[in-house]
PDB file of C-alpha atoms in Angstrom:
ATOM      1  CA  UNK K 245     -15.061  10.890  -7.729  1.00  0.00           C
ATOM      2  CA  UNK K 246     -16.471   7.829  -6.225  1.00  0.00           C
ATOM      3  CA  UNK K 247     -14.203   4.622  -5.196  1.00  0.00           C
ATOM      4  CA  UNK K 248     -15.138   2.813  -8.583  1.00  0.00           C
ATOM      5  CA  UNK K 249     -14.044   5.831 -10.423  1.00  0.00           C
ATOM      6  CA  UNK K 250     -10.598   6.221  -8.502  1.00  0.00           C
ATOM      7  CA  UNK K 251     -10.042   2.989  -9.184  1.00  0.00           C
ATOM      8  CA  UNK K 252     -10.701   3.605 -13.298  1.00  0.00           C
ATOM      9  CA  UNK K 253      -8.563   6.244 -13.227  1.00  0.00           C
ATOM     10  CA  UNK K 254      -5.592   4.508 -11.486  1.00  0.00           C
ATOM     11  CA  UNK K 255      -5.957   1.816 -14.577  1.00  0.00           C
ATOM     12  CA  UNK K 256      -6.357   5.038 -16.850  1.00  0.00           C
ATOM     13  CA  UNK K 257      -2.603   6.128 -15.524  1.00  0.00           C
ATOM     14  CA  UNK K 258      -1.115   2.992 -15.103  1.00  0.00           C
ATOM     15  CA  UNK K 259      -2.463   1.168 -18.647  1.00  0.00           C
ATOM     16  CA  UNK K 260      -4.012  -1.838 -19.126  1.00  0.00           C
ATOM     17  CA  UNK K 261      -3.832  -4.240 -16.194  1.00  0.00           C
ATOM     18  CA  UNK K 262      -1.852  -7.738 -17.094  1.00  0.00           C
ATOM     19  CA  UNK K 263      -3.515  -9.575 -13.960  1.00  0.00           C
ATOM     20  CA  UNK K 264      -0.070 -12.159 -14.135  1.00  0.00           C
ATOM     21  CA  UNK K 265      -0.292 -13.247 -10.665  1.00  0.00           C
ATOM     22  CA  UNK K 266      -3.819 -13.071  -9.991  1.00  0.00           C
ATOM     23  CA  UNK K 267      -5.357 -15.885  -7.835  1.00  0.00           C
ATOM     24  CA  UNK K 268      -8.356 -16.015  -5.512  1.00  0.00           C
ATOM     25  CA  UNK K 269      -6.918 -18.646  -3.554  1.00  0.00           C
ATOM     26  CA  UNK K 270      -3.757 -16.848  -2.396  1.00  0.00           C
ATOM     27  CA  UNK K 271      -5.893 -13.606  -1.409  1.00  0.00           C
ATOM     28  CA  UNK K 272      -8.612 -16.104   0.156  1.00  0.00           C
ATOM     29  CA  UNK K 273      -5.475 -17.426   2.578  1.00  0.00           C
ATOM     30  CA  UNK K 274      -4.544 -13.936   3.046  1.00  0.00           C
ATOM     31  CA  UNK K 275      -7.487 -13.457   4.366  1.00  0.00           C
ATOM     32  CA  UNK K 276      -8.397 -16.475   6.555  1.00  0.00           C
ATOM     33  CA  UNK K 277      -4.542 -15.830   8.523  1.00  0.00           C
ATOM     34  CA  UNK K 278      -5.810 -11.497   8.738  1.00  0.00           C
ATOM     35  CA  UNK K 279      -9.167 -12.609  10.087  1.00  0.00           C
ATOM     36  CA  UNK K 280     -10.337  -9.902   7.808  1.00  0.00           C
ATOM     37  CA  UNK K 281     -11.530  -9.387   4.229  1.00  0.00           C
ATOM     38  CA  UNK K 282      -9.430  -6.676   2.506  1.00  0.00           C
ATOM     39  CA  UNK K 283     -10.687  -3.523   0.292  1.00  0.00           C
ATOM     40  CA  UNK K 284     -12.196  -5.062  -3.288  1.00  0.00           C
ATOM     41  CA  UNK K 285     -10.029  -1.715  -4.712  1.00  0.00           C
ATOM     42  CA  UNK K 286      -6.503  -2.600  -3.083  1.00  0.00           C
ATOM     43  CA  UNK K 287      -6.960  -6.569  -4.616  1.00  0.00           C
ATOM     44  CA  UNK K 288      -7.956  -4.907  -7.959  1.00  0.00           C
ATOM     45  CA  UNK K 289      -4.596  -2.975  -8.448  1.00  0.00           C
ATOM     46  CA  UNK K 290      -2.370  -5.613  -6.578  1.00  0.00           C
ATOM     47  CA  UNK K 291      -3.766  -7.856  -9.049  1.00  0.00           C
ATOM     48  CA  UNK K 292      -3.303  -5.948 -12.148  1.00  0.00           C
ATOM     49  CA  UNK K 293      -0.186  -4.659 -11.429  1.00  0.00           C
ATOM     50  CA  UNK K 294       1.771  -6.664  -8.584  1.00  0.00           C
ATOM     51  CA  UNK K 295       4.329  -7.525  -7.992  1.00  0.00           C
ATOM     52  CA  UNK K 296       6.519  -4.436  -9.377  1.00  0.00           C
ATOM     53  CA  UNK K 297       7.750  -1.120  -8.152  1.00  0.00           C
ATOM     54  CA  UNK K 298       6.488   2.214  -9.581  1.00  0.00           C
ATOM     55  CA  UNK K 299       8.682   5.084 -10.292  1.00  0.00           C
ATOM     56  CA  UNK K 300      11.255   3.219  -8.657  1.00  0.00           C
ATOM     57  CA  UNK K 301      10.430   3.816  -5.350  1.00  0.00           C
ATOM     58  CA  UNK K 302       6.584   2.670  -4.467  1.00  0.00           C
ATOM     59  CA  UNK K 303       6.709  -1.391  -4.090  1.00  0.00           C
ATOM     60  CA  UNK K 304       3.323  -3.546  -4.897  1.00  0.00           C
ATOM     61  CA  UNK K 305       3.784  -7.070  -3.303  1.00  0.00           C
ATOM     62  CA  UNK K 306       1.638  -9.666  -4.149  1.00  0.00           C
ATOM     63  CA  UNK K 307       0.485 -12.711  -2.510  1.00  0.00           C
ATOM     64  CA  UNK K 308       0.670 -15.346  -5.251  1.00  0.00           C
ATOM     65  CA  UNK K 309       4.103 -14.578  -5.971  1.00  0.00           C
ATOM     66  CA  UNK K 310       6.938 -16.855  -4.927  1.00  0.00           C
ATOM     67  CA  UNK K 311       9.255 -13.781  -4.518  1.00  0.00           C
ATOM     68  CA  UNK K 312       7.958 -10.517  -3.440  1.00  0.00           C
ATOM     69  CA  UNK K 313       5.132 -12.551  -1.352  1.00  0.00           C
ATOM     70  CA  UNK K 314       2.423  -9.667  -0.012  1.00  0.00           C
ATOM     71  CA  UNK K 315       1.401 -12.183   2.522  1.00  0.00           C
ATOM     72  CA  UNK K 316       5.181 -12.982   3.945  1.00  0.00           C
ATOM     73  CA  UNK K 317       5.881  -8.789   3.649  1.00  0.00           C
ATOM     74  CA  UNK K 318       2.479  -8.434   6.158  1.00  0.00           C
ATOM     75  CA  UNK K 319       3.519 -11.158   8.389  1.00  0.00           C
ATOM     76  CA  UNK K 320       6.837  -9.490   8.554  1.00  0.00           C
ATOM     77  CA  UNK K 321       6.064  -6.458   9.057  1.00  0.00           C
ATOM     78  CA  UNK K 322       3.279  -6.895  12.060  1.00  0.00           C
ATOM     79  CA  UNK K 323       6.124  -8.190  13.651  1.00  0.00           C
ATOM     80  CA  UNK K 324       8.799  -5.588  13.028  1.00  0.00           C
ATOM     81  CA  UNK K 325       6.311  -2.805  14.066  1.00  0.00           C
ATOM     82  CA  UNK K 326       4.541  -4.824  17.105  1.00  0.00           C
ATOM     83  CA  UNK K 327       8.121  -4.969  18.919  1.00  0.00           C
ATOM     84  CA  UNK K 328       8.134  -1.192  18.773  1.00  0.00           C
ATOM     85  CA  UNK K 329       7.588   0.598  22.671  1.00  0.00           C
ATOM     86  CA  UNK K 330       4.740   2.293  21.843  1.00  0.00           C
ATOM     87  CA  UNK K 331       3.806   2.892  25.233  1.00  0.00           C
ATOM     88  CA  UNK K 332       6.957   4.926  25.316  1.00  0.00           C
ATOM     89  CA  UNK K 333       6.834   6.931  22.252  1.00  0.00           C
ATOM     90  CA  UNK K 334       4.239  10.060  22.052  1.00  0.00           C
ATOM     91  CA  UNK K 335       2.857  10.473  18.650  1.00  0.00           C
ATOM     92  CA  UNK K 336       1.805  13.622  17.124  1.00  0.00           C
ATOM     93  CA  UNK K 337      -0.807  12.462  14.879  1.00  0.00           C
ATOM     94  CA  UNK K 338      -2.102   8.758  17.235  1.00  0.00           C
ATOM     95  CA  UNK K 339      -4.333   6.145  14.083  1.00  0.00           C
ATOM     96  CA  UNK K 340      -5.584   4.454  17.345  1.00  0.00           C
ATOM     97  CA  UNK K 341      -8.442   6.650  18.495  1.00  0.00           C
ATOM     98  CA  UNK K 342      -9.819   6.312  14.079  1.00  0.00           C
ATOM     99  CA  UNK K 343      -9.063   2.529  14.717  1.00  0.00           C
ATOM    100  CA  UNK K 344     -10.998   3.050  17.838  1.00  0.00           C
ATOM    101  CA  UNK K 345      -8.515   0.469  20.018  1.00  0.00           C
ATOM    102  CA  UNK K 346      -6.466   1.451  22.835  1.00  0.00           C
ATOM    103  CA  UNK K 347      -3.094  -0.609  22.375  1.00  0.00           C
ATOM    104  CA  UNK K 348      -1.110  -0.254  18.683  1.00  0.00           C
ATOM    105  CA  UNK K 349      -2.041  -3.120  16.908  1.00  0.00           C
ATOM    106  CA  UNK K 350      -0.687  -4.691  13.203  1.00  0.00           C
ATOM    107  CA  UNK K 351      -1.808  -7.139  10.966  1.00  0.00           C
ATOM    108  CA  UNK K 352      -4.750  -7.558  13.006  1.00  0.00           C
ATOM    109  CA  UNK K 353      -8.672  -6.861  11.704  1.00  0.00           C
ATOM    110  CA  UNK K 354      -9.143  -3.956  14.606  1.00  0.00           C
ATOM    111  CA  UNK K 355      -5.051  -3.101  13.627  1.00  0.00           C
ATOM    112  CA  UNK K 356      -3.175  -1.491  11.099  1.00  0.00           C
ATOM    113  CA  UNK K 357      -2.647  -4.035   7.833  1.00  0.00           C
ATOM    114  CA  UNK K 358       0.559  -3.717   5.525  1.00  0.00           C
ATOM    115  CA  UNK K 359      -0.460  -2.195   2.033  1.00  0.00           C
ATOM    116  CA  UNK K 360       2.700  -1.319  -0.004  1.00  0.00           C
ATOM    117  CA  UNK K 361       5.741   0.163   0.956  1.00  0.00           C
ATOM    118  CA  UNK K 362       8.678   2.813  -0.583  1.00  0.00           C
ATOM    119  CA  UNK K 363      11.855   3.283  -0.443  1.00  0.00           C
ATOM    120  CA  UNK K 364      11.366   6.656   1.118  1.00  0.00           C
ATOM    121  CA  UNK K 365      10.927   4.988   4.583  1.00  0.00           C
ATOM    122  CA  UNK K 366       7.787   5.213   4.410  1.00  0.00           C
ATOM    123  CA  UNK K 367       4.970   2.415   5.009  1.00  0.00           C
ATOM    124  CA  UNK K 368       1.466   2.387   3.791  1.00  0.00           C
ATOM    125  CA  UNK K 369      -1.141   0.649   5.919  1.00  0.00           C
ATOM    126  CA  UNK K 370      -4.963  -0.037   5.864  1.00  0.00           C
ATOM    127  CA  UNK K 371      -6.933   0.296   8.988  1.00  0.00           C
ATOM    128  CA  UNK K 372     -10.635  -0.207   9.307  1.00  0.00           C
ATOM    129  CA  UNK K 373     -11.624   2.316  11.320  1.00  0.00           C
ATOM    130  CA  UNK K 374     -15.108   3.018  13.740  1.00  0.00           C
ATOM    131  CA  UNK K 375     -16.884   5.790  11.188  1.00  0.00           C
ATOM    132  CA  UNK K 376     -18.673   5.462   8.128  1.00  0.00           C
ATOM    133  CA  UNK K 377     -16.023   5.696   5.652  1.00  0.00           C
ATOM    134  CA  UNK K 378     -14.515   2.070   6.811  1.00  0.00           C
ATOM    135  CA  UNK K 379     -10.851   1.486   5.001  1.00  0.00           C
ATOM    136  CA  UNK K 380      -8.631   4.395   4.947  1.00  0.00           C
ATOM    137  CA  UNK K 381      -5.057   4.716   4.436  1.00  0.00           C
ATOM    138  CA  UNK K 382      -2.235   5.343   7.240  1.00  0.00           C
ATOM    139  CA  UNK K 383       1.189   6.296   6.271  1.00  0.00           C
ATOM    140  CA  UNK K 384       4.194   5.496   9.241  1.00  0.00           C
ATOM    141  CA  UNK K 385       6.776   8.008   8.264  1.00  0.00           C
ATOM    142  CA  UNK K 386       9.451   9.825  10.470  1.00  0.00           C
ATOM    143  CA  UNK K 387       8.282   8.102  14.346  1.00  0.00           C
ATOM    144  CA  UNK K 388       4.883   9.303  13.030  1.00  0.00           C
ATOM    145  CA  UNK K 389       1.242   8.870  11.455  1.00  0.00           C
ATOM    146  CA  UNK K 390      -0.758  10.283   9.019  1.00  0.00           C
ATOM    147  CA  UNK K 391      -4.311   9.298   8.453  1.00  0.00           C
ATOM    148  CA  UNK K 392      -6.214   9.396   4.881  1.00  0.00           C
ATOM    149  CA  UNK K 393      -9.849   8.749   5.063  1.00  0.00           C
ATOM    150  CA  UNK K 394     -10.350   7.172   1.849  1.00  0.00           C
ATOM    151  CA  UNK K 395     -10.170   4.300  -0.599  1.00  0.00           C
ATOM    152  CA  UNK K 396      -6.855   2.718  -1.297  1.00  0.00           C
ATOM    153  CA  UNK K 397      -7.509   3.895  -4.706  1.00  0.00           C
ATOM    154  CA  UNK K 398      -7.843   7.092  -4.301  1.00  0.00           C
ATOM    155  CA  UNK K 399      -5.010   7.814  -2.208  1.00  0.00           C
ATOM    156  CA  UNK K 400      -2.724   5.243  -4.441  1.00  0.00           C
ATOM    157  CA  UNK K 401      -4.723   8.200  -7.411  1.00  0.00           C
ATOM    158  CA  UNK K 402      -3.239  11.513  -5.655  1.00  0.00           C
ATOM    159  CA  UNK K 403       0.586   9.920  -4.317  1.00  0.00           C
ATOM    160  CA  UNK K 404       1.177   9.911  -8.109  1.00  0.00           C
ATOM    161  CA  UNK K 405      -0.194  12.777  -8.863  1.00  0.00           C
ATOM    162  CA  UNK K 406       1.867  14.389  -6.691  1.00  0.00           C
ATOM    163  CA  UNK K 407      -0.018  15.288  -3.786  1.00  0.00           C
ATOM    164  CA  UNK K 408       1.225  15.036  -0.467  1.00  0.00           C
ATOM    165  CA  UNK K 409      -0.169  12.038   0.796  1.00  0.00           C
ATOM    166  CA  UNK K 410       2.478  10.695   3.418  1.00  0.00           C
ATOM    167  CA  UNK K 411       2.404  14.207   5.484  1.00  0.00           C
ATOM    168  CA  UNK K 412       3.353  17.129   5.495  1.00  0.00           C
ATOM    169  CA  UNK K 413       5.441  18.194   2.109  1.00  0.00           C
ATOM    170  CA  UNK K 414       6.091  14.780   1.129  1.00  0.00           C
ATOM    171  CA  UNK K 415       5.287  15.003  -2.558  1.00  0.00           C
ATOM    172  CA  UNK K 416       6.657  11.694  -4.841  1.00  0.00           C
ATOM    173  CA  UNK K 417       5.540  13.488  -7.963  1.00  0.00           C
ATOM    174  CA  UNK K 418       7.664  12.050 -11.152  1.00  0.00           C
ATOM    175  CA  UNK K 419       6.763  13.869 -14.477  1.00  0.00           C
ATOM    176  CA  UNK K 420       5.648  11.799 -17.587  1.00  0.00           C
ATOM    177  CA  UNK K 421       4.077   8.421 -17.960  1.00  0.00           C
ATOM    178  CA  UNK K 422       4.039   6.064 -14.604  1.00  0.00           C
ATOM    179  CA  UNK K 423       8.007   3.977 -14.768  1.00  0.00           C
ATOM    180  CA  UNK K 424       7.255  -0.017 -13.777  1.00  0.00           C
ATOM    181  CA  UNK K 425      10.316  -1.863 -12.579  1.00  0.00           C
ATOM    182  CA  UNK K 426       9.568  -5.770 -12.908  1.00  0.00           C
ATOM    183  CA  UNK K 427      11.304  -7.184  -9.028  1.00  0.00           C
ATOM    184  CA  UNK K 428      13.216 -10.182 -10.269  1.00  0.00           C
ATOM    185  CA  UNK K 429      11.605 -13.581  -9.463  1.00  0.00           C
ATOM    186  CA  UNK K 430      15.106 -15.178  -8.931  1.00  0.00           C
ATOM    187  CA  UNK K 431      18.495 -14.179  -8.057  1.00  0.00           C
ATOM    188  CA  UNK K 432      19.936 -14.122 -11.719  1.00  0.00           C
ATOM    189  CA  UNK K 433      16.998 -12.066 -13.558  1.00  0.00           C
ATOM    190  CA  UNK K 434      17.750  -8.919 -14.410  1.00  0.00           C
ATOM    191  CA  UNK K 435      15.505  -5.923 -13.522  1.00  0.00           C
ATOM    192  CA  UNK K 436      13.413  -4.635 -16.892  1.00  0.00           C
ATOM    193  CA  UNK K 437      11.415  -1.406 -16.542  1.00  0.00           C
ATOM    194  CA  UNK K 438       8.200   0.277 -19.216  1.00  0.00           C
ATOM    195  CA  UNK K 439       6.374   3.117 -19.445  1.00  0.00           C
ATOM    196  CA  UNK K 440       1.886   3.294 -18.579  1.00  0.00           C
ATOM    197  CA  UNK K 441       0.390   5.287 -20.829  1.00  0.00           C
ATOM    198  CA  UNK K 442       1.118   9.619 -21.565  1.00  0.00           C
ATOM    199  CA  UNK K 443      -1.108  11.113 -19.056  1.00  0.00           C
ATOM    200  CA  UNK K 444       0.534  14.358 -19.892  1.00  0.00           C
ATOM    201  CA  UNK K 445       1.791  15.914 -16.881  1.00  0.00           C
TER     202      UNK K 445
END
């Protein structure tokens, strides 16, 4: 399938998108502060769906929201993952030679950008890399790496499927239709959760 039609088919599982939060300003800021423009698929779900948490353990930030802020979770995160040693740690599987930079790098345009996070400690970034296929996906899970050369949509397609798409045997795979949390936009809301549409697995 082609980006587009990844893309389709993660509004296919995940039902209609609401678009609640959507604003081209707050991705335009984004932007400006990355230095960067980010993939036209990843703003199309974060959009739709954001901010909520899917089968309770895959978060979707967004950057218009008060709470939950995509932009503060980036900011935070290059800095949490910028004081690691890196220099001291050897990595089985290294994103800098597909980034094509030398020193580990986050939230930068040549770096590794914050996409969504679980609670699996696990964190899902998007790196521009030097070949042809441009944005691809990196997973940080257990000290290591784990490059997907493809579309945010795609690889957002297969982890709910069920593939294993943050390493080796690291399958998320939750029968029935997709579960949405809603992340409470104050202290005192509760937490509400719904169903996407039967996709019959």
């Amino acid at each position: 399938m082609t980006e587009s039609q990844y893309l389709e088919s993660v509004f296919a599982m995940l039902g209609q998108p609401e678009s609640r939060h959507a604003d081209p300003a707050a991705w335009e800021t984004l932007e400006c502060e990355l230095g960067v423009e980010l993939p036209v698929d990843y703003k199309a779900i974060i959009d739709g769906y954001g901010p909520v948490k899917l089968n309770g353990h895959l978060n979707l930030d967004h950057p218009a929201a008060e709470r939950w802020n995509l932009r503060q979770a980036m900011q935070r995160d290059a800095l949490v993952w910028s004081e690691v040693p890196w220099e001291e740690i050897e990595l089985d599987t290294d994103p800098r030679p597909s980034l094509g930079i030398s020193d580990m790098k986050f939230g930068t345009p040549d770096g590794l950008i914050y996409a969504v996070g679980t609670n699996r400690d696990e964190a899902i970034f998007l790196g521009k890399g030097t070949g042809p296929q441009g944005w691809r996906v990196f997973v940080a899970r257990d000290d290591d790496f784990f490059e997907y050369p493809m579309p945010f949509a795609e690889w957002l397609y297969r982890y709910l499927v069920g593939e294993d798409m943050a390493g080796p045997n690291s399958s998320a795979f939750v029968p029935g239709p997709v579960m949405f949390e809603s992340l409470p936009m104050s202290a005192n809301e509760t937490v509400t959760a719904w169903y996407g549409p039967d996709r019959g697995m």
